[in-house]
């Protein structure tokens, strides 16, 4: 069966510090991978998606970036965090147009 | 107009009640419809998906899609306190990314 991992689960970082969140998927090959941010009461905001290694599409211009160095690994990064980057970050994977599976999430607080 | 809209709630019901959760969407091109349950501080969990108008049942859960009205519903029968969570609807189409509603917070009171 497929499993998706995210780490860390919780992170507190000062403004201006770098960020690296990691997501890995097990049990499937060549999945589509996604990064979302969820703010309270505002639903899921798609940040990046990837259909293959090295292929990244950005949905929202911001100071975040994403990379996919391996088929089942997706990384979200920032060189300098802003207060507005606080939120709940979710990684997800899919191999069909009608199912998407989410990871446990990372709660990021920028202070 | 937002692509997908949901009443944010909170919706409070007594244990054993039938719960109705609803979403409307604006783009008639959407063909796939999903419901997720999200417990506090956890990732969303896929409950059901469907890609046709009509009903789809899975245990105590029934998903209903009315494409002519661009309206989707999730019914929960015999609701339990463990059903207390936020419910997100999602819509999609072939080759396109999913779009999610903001979620409805449900509380089932014992």
PDB file of C-alpha atoms in Angstrom:
ATOM      1  CA  UNK A   1       0.000   0.000   0.000  1.00  0.00           C
ATOM      2  CA  UNK A   2       1.018   3.593  -0.525  1.00  0.00           C
ATOM      3  CA  UNK A   3       2.304   5.801   2.276  1.00  0.00           C
ATOM      4  CA  UNK A   4       3.254   9.455   2.331  1.00  0.00           C
ATOM      5  CA  UNK A   5       5.604  10.946   4.887  1.00  0.00           C
ATOM      6  CA  UNK A   6       6.291  14.551   5.790  1.00  0.00           C
ATOM      7  CA  UNK A   7       8.793  15.999   8.178  1.00  0.00           C
ATOM      8  CA  UNK A   8       9.191  17.753  10.394  1.00  0.00           C
ATOM      9  CA  UNK A   9       5.707  17.664  11.920  1.00  0.00           C
ATOM     10  CA  UNK A  10       6.143  21.010  13.637  1.00  0.00           C
ATOM     11  CA  UNK A  11       8.598  23.818  13.040  1.00  0.00           C
ATOM     12  CA  UNK A  12       9.161  27.217  14.617  1.00  0.00           C
ATOM     13  CA  UNK A  13      11.508  29.461  12.676  1.00  0.00           C
ATOM     14  CA  UNK A  14      12.510  33.140  12.958  1.00  0.00           C
ATOM     15  CA  UNK A  15      11.803  35.605  10.190  1.00  0.00           C
ATOM     16  CA  UNK A  16      14.594  35.609   7.630  1.00  0.00           C
ATOM     17  CA  UNK A  17      15.715  32.044   8.297  1.00  0.00           C
ATOM     18  CA  UNK A  18      15.778  29.334   5.589  1.00  0.00           C
ATOM     19  CA  UNK A  19      13.241  26.545   5.270  1.00  0.00           C
ATOM     20  CA  UNK A  20      13.312  22.996   4.023  1.00  0.00           C
ATOM     21  CA  UNK A  21      10.293  20.681   4.260  1.00  0.00           C
ATOM     22  CA  UNK A  22      10.511  17.182   2.901  1.00  0.00           C
ATOM     23  CA  UNK A  23       7.914  14.797   1.560  1.00  0.00           C
ATOM     24  CA  UNK A  24       8.396  11.205   0.421  1.00  0.00           C
ATOM     25  CA  UNK A  25       5.949   8.716  -1.027  1.00  0.00           C
ATOM     26  CA  UNK A  26       6.240   4.938  -0.810  1.00  0.00           C
ATOM     27  CA  UNK A  27       4.484   2.198  -2.716  1.00  0.00           C
ATOM     28  CA  UNK A  28       3.894   3.919  -6.048  1.00  0.00           C
ATOM     29  CA  UNK A  29       5.898   5.072  -9.028  1.00  0.00           C
ATOM     30  CA  UNK A  30       5.865   8.321 -10.982  1.00  0.00           C
ATOM     31  CA  UNK A  31       3.185  10.027  -8.913  1.00  0.00           C
ATOM     32  CA  UNK A  32       2.093  13.601  -9.389  1.00  0.00           C
ATOM     33  CA  UNK A  33       3.209  15.503  -6.292  1.00  0.00           C
ATOM     34  CA  UNK A  34       1.760  18.635  -4.760  1.00  0.00           C
ATOM     35  CA  UNK A  35       2.519  21.187  -2.056  1.00  0.00           C
ATOM     36  CA  UNK A  36      -0.420  23.005  -0.454  1.00  0.00           C
ATOM     37  CA  UNK A  37      -0.677  25.582   2.296  1.00  0.00           C
ATOM     38  CA  UNK A  38      -3.746  25.610   4.492  1.00  0.00           C
ATOM     39  CA  UNK A  39      -4.615  28.731   6.429  1.00  0.00           C
ATOM     40  CA  UNK A  40      -7.405  28.702   8.997  1.00  0.00           C
ATOM     41  CA  UNK A  41     -10.786  29.075   7.325  1.00  0.00           C
ATOM     42  CA  UNK A  42      -9.265  29.577   3.897  1.00  0.00           C
ATOM     43  CA  UNK A  43      -8.993  26.093   2.501  1.00  0.00           C
ATOM     44  CA  UNK A  44      -6.152  24.571   0.568  1.00  0.00           C
ATOM     45  CA  UNK A  45      -3.942  26.805  -1.534  1.00  0.00           C
ATOM     46  CA  UNK A  46      -1.956  24.955  -4.188  1.00  0.00           C
ATOM     47  CA  UNK A  47       1.657  26.157  -4.149  1.00  0.00           C
ATOM     48  CA  UNK A  48       3.535  23.776  -6.463  1.00  0.00           C
ATOM     49  CA  UNK A  49       2.930  20.594  -8.393  1.00  0.00           C
ATOM     50  CA  UNK A  50       5.207  18.203 -10.203  1.00  0.00           C
ATOM     51  CA  UNK A  51       4.511  15.556 -12.835  1.00  0.00           C
ATOM     52  CA  UNK A  52       8.059  14.173 -12.842  1.00  0.00           C
ATOM     53  CA  UNK A  53      11.640  14.512 -11.648  1.00  0.00           C
ATOM     54  CA  UNK A  54      12.843  18.085 -12.075  1.00  0.00           C
ATOM     55  CA  UNK A  55       9.464  19.248 -13.410  1.00  0.00           C
ATOM     56  CA  UNK A  56       7.971  21.883 -11.129  1.00  0.00           C
ATOM     57  CA  UNK A  57       5.039  24.196 -11.780  1.00  0.00           C
ATOM     58  CA  UNK A  58       4.320  27.129  -9.503  1.00  0.00           C
ATOM     59  CA  UNK A  59       0.775  28.257  -8.885  1.00  0.00           C
ATOM     60  CA  UNK A  60       1.401  31.247  -6.650  1.00  0.00           C
ATOM     61  CA  UNK A  61       4.372  33.640  -6.904  1.00  0.00           C
ATOM     62  CA  UNK A  62       6.059  33.947  -3.525  1.00  0.00           C
ATOM     63  CA  UNK A  63       9.371  33.448  -1.766  1.00  0.00           C
ATOM     64  CA  UNK A  64       8.970  29.670  -1.712  1.00  0.00           C
ATOM     65  CA  UNK A  65      10.436  27.161  -4.147  1.00  0.00           C
ATOM     66  CA  UNK A  66      10.092  23.440  -4.704  1.00  0.00           C
ATOM     67  CA  UNK A  67      12.300  20.702  -6.049  1.00  0.00           C
ATOM     68  CA  UNK A  68      11.872  17.054  -6.963  1.00  0.00           C
ATOM     69  CA  UNK A  69      15.286  15.428  -6.894  1.00  0.00           C
ATOM     70  CA  UNK A  70      13.909  11.877  -6.974  1.00  0.00           C
ATOM     71  CA  UNK A  71      10.725  10.286  -8.283  1.00  0.00           C
ATOM     72  CA  UNK A  72       9.076  10.043  -4.873  1.00  0.00           C
ATOM     73  CA  UNK A  73      10.680  12.975  -3.071  1.00  0.00           C
ATOM     74  CA  UNK A  74       9.351  16.518  -3.033  1.00  0.00           C
ATOM     75  CA  UNK A  75      11.004  19.375  -1.149  1.00  0.00           C
ATOM     76  CA  UNK A  76       9.648  22.809  -0.275  1.00  0.00           C
ATOM     77  CA  UNK A  77      12.221  25.499   0.433  1.00  0.00           C
ATOM     78  CA  UNK A  78      12.692  29.142   1.203  1.00  0.00           C
ATOM     79  CA  UNK A  79      15.826  31.222   1.502  1.00  0.00           C
ATOM     80  CA  UNK A  80      14.263  33.774   3.852  1.00  0.00           C
ATOM     81  CA  UNK A  81      11.001  33.164   5.676  1.00  0.00           C
ATOM     82  CA  UNK A  82       8.355  35.850   6.114  1.00  0.00           C
ATOM     83  CA  UNK A  83       5.749  36.071   8.858  1.00  0.00           C
ATOM     84  CA  UNK A  84       3.119  35.414   6.203  1.00  0.00           C
ATOM     85  CA  UNK A  85       4.683  32.011   5.474  1.00  0.00           C
ATOM     86  CA  UNK A  86       3.213  30.616   8.686  1.00  0.00           C
ATOM     87  CA  UNK A  87       0.650  27.906   8.085  1.00  0.00           C
ATOM     88  CA  UNK A  88      -0.031  24.227   7.726  1.00  0.00           C
ATOM     89  CA  UNK A  89       1.868  22.736   4.784  1.00  0.00           C
ATOM     90  CA  UNK A  90       0.545  19.615   3.150  1.00  0.00           C
ATOM     91  CA  UNK A  91       2.149  17.362   0.596  1.00  0.00           C
ATOM     92  CA  UNK A  92      -0.076  15.197  -1.581  1.00  0.00           C
ATOM     93  CA  UNK A  93       0.260  12.636  -4.350  1.00  0.00           C
ATOM     94  CA  UNK A  94      -1.969  11.324  -7.094  1.00  0.00           C
ATOM     95  CA  UNK A  95      -1.810   8.987 -10.065  1.00  0.00           C
ATOM     96  CA  UNK A  96      -5.353   9.547 -11.323  1.00  0.00           C
ATOM     97  CA  UNK A  97      -7.484  12.606 -12.030  1.00  0.00           C
ATOM     98  CA  UNK A  98      -9.957  11.753  -9.280  1.00  0.00           C
ATOM     99  CA  UNK A  99      -7.962  10.732  -6.225  1.00  0.00           C
ATOM    100  CA  UNK A 100      -5.415  12.680  -4.257  1.00  0.00           C
ATOM    101  CA  UNK A 101      -3.839  11.563  -1.007  1.00  0.00           C
ATOM    102  CA  UNK A 102      -2.405  13.879   1.601  1.00  0.00           C
ATOM    103  CA  UNK A 103       0.429  13.570   4.060  1.00  0.00           C
ATOM    104  CA  UNK A 104       0.193  14.339   7.778  1.00  0.00           C
ATOM    105  CA  UNK A 105       1.321  17.944   7.286  1.00  0.00           C
ATOM    106  CA  UNK A 106       3.903  20.295   8.781  1.00  0.00           C
ATOM    107  CA  UNK A 107       2.803  23.124  11.019  1.00  0.00           C
ATOM    108  CA  UNK A 108       5.134  26.073  10.455  1.00  0.00           C
ATOM    109  CA  UNK A 109       5.204  29.082  12.731  1.00  0.00           C
ATOM    110  CA  UNK A 110       7.396  32.003  11.701  1.00  0.00           C
ATOM    111  CA  UNK A 111       8.201  34.279  14.630  1.00  0.00           C
TER     112      UNK A 111
ATOM    113  CA  UNK B   1     -17.175  34.002  -7.638  1.00  0.00           C
ATOM    114  CA  UNK B   2     -15.035  31.359  -5.976  1.00  0.00           C
ATOM    115  CA  UNK B   3     -14.626  28.095  -7.854  1.00  0.00           C
ATOM    116  CA  UNK B   4     -15.832  25.979  -4.942  1.00  0.00           C
ATOM    117  CA  UNK B   5     -17.895  27.213  -2.023  1.00  0.00           C
ATOM    118  CA  UNK B   6     -18.855  25.605   1.255  1.00  0.00           C
ATOM    119  CA  UNK B   7     -20.608  26.858   4.343  1.00  0.00           C
ATOM    120  CA  UNK B   8     -17.789  26.989   6.930  1.00  0.00           C
ATOM    121  CA  UNK B   9     -20.082  26.112   9.827  1.00  0.00           C
ATOM    122  CA  UNK B  10     -19.631  25.135  12.545  1.00  0.00           C
ATOM    123  CA  UNK B  11     -22.433  22.640  12.223  1.00  0.00           C
ATOM    124  CA  UNK B  12     -23.471  20.985  15.485  1.00  0.00           C
ATOM    125  CA  UNK B  13     -25.719  17.931  15.535  1.00  0.00           C
ATOM    126  CA  UNK B  14     -26.704  15.349  18.178  1.00  0.00           C
ATOM    127  CA  UNK B  15     -25.292  11.848  17.954  1.00  0.00           C
ATOM    128  CA  UNK B  16     -27.330   9.656  15.625  1.00  0.00           C
ATOM    129  CA  UNK B  17     -28.509  12.511  13.410  1.00  0.00           C
ATOM    130  CA  UNK B  18     -28.257  12.533   9.633  1.00  0.00           C
ATOM    131  CA  UNK B  19     -25.751  15.145   8.523  1.00  0.00           C
ATOM    132  CA  UNK B  20     -25.878  16.937   5.197  1.00  0.00           C
ATOM    133  CA  UNK B  21     -22.765  18.735   3.967  1.00  0.00           C
ATOM    134  CA  UNK B  22     -22.858  20.688   0.734  1.00  0.00           C
ATOM    135  CA  UNK B  23     -20.666  22.361  -1.862  1.00  0.00           C
ATOM    136  CA  UNK B  24     -21.358  24.383  -4.964  1.00  0.00           C
ATOM    137  CA  UNK B  25     -18.933  24.866  -7.815  1.00  0.00           C
ATOM    138  CA  UNK B  26     -18.868  27.372 -10.621  1.00  0.00           C
ATOM    139  CA  UNK B  27     -17.232  25.583 -13.557  1.00  0.00           C
ATOM    140  CA  UNK B  28     -19.441  23.037 -15.295  1.00  0.00           C
ATOM    141  CA  UNK B  29     -16.307  21.444 -16.811  1.00  0.00           C
ATOM    142  CA  UNK B  30     -15.452  19.719 -13.520  1.00  0.00           C
ATOM    143  CA  UNK B  31     -15.961  15.979 -13.814  1.00  0.00           C
ATOM    144  CA  UNK B  32     -14.514  14.512 -10.613  1.00  0.00           C
ATOM    145  CA  UNK B  33     -15.803  15.096  -7.114  1.00  0.00           C
ATOM    146  CA  UNK B  34     -14.193  14.176  -3.832  1.00  0.00           C
ATOM    147  CA  UNK B  35     -14.921  14.425  -0.134  1.00  0.00           C
ATOM    148  CA  UNK B  36     -12.238  14.573   2.529  1.00  0.00           C
ATOM    149  CA  UNK B  37     -12.365  14.412   6.294  1.00  0.00           C
ATOM    150  CA  UNK B  38      -9.775  16.349   8.246  1.00  0.00           C
ATOM    151  CA  UNK B  39      -9.260  15.997  11.954  1.00  0.00           C
ATOM    152  CA  UNK B  40      -7.662  18.863  13.825  1.00  0.00           C
ATOM    153  CA  UNK B  41      -3.940  19.199  13.069  1.00  0.00           C
ATOM    154  CA  UNK B  42      -3.991  16.237  10.665  1.00  0.00           C
ATOM    155  CA  UNK B  43      -3.857  15.888   6.899  1.00  0.00           C
ATOM    156  CA  UNK B  44      -7.119  15.453   4.942  1.00  0.00           C
ATOM    157  CA  UNK B  45      -8.249  11.859   4.459  1.00  0.00           C
ATOM    158  CA  UNK B  46     -10.046  10.880   1.262  1.00  0.00           C
ATOM    159  CA  UNK B  47     -13.503   9.556   2.107  1.00  0.00           C
ATOM    160  CA  UNK B  48     -15.120   9.164  -1.275  1.00  0.00           C
ATOM    161  CA  UNK B  49     -14.799  10.161  -4.879  1.00  0.00           C
ATOM    162  CA  UNK B  50     -17.201   9.999  -7.776  1.00  0.00           C
ATOM    163  CA  UNK B  51     -17.320  11.131 -11.379  1.00  0.00           C
ATOM    164  CA  UNK B  52     -20.954  10.899 -12.314  1.00  0.00           C
ATOM    165  CA  UNK B  53     -24.217  12.469 -11.322  1.00  0.00           C
ATOM    166  CA  UNK B  54     -26.235  10.516  -8.798  1.00  0.00           C
ATOM    167  CA  UNK B  55     -25.455   8.805  -5.528  1.00  0.00           C
ATOM    168  CA  UNK B  56     -22.510   6.745  -4.336  1.00  0.00           C
ATOM    169  CA  UNK B  57     -22.738   4.972  -1.015  1.00  0.00           C
ATOM    170  CA  UNK B  58     -19.989   3.687   1.283  1.00  0.00           C
ATOM    171  CA  UNK B  59     -21.136   2.509   4.686  1.00  0.00           C
ATOM    172  CA  UNK B  60     -22.685   5.426   6.554  1.00  0.00           C
ATOM    173  CA  UNK B  61     -21.551   7.907   3.904  1.00  0.00           C
ATOM    174  CA  UNK B  62     -23.379   8.848   0.689  1.00  0.00           C
ATOM    175  CA  UNK B  63     -21.983  11.246  -1.875  1.00  0.00           C
ATOM    176  CA  UNK B  64     -24.476  12.913  -4.188  1.00  0.00           C
ATOM    177  CA  UNK B  65     -23.662  14.896  -7.318  1.00  0.00           C
ATOM    178  CA  UNK B  66     -26.032  17.075  -9.329  1.00  0.00           C
ATOM    179  CA  UNK B  67     -24.037  18.326 -12.302  1.00  0.00           C
ATOM    180  CA  UNK B  68     -26.967  20.305 -13.708  1.00  0.00           C
ATOM    181  CA  UNK B  69     -27.047  22.407 -10.541  1.00  0.00           C
ATOM    182  CA  UNK B  70     -23.298  22.212  -9.899  1.00  0.00           C
ATOM    183  CA  UNK B  71     -24.067  20.987  -6.413  1.00  0.00           C
ATOM    184  CA  UNK B  72     -22.468  18.168  -4.438  1.00  0.00           C
ATOM    185  CA  UNK B  73     -23.444  16.747  -1.075  1.00  0.00           C
ATOM    186  CA  UNK B  74     -22.158  14.342   1.511  1.00  0.00           C
ATOM    187  CA  UNK B  75     -24.652  12.640   3.815  1.00  0.00           C
ATOM    188  CA  UNK B  76     -23.576  10.948   7.029  1.00  0.00           C
ATOM    189  CA  UNK B  77     -26.081   8.569   8.593  1.00  0.00           C
ATOM    190  CA  UNK B  78     -26.120   7.674  12.276  1.00  0.00           C
ATOM    191  CA  UNK B  79     -23.495  10.307  12.996  1.00  0.00           C
ATOM    192  CA  UNK B  80     -20.982   9.581  15.756  1.00  0.00           C
ATOM    193  CA  UNK B  81     -18.805  11.856  17.900  1.00  0.00           C
ATOM    194  CA  UNK B  82     -15.831  10.417  15.983  1.00  0.00           C
ATOM    195  CA  UNK B  83     -17.265  12.069  12.845  1.00  0.00           C
ATOM    196  CA  UNK B  84     -16.471  15.470  14.365  1.00  0.00           C
ATOM    197  CA  UNK B  85     -14.008  16.989  11.922  1.00  0.00           C
ATOM    198  CA  UNK B  86     -13.753  19.430   9.041  1.00  0.00           C
ATOM    199  CA  UNK B  87     -15.100  18.124   5.743  1.00  0.00           C
ATOM    200  CA  UNK B  88     -13.584  19.388   2.495  1.00  0.00           C
ATOM    201  CA  UNK B  89     -15.026  18.946  -0.946  1.00  0.00           C
ATOM    202  CA  UNK B  90     -12.772  18.838  -3.977  1.00  0.00           C
ATOM    203  CA  UNK B  91     -13.447  19.018  -7.700  1.00  0.00           C
ATOM    204  CA  UNK B  92     -11.267  18.210 -10.672  1.00  0.00           C
ATOM    205  CA  UNK B  93     -11.110  17.515 -14.339  1.00  0.00           C
ATOM    206  CA  UNK B  94      -8.974  15.483 -16.682  1.00  0.00           C
ATOM    207  CA  UNK B  95      -5.448  16.843 -16.757  1.00  0.00           C
ATOM    208  CA  UNK B  96      -6.218  19.669 -14.356  1.00  0.00           C
ATOM    209  CA  UNK B  97      -5.375  20.276 -10.742  1.00  0.00           C
ATOM    210  CA  UNK B  98      -7.921  19.805  -8.025  1.00  0.00           C
ATOM    211  CA  UNK B  99      -9.781  22.711  -6.464  1.00  0.00           C
ATOM    212  CA  UNK B 100     -10.934  22.450  -2.868  1.00  0.00           C
ATOM    213  CA  UNK B 101     -13.591  24.174  -0.832  1.00  0.00           C
ATOM    214  CA  UNK B 102     -12.657  25.853   2.469  1.00  0.00           C
ATOM    215  CA  UNK B 103     -14.294  23.088   4.512  1.00  0.00           C
ATOM    216  CA  UNK B 104     -17.239  22.745   6.876  1.00  0.00           C
ATOM    217  CA  UNK B 105     -16.534  22.127  10.546  1.00  0.00           C
ATOM    218  CA  UNK B 106     -18.834  19.470  12.013  1.00  0.00           C
ATOM    219  CA  UNK B 107     -19.394  18.707  15.689  1.00  0.00           C
ATOM    220  CA  UNK B 108     -21.393  15.617  16.669  1.00  0.00           C
ATOM    221  CA  UNK B 109     -22.471  15.947  20.273  1.00  0.00           C
ATOM    222  CA  UNK B 110     -22.833  12.809  22.435  1.00  0.00           C
TER     223      UNK B 110
END
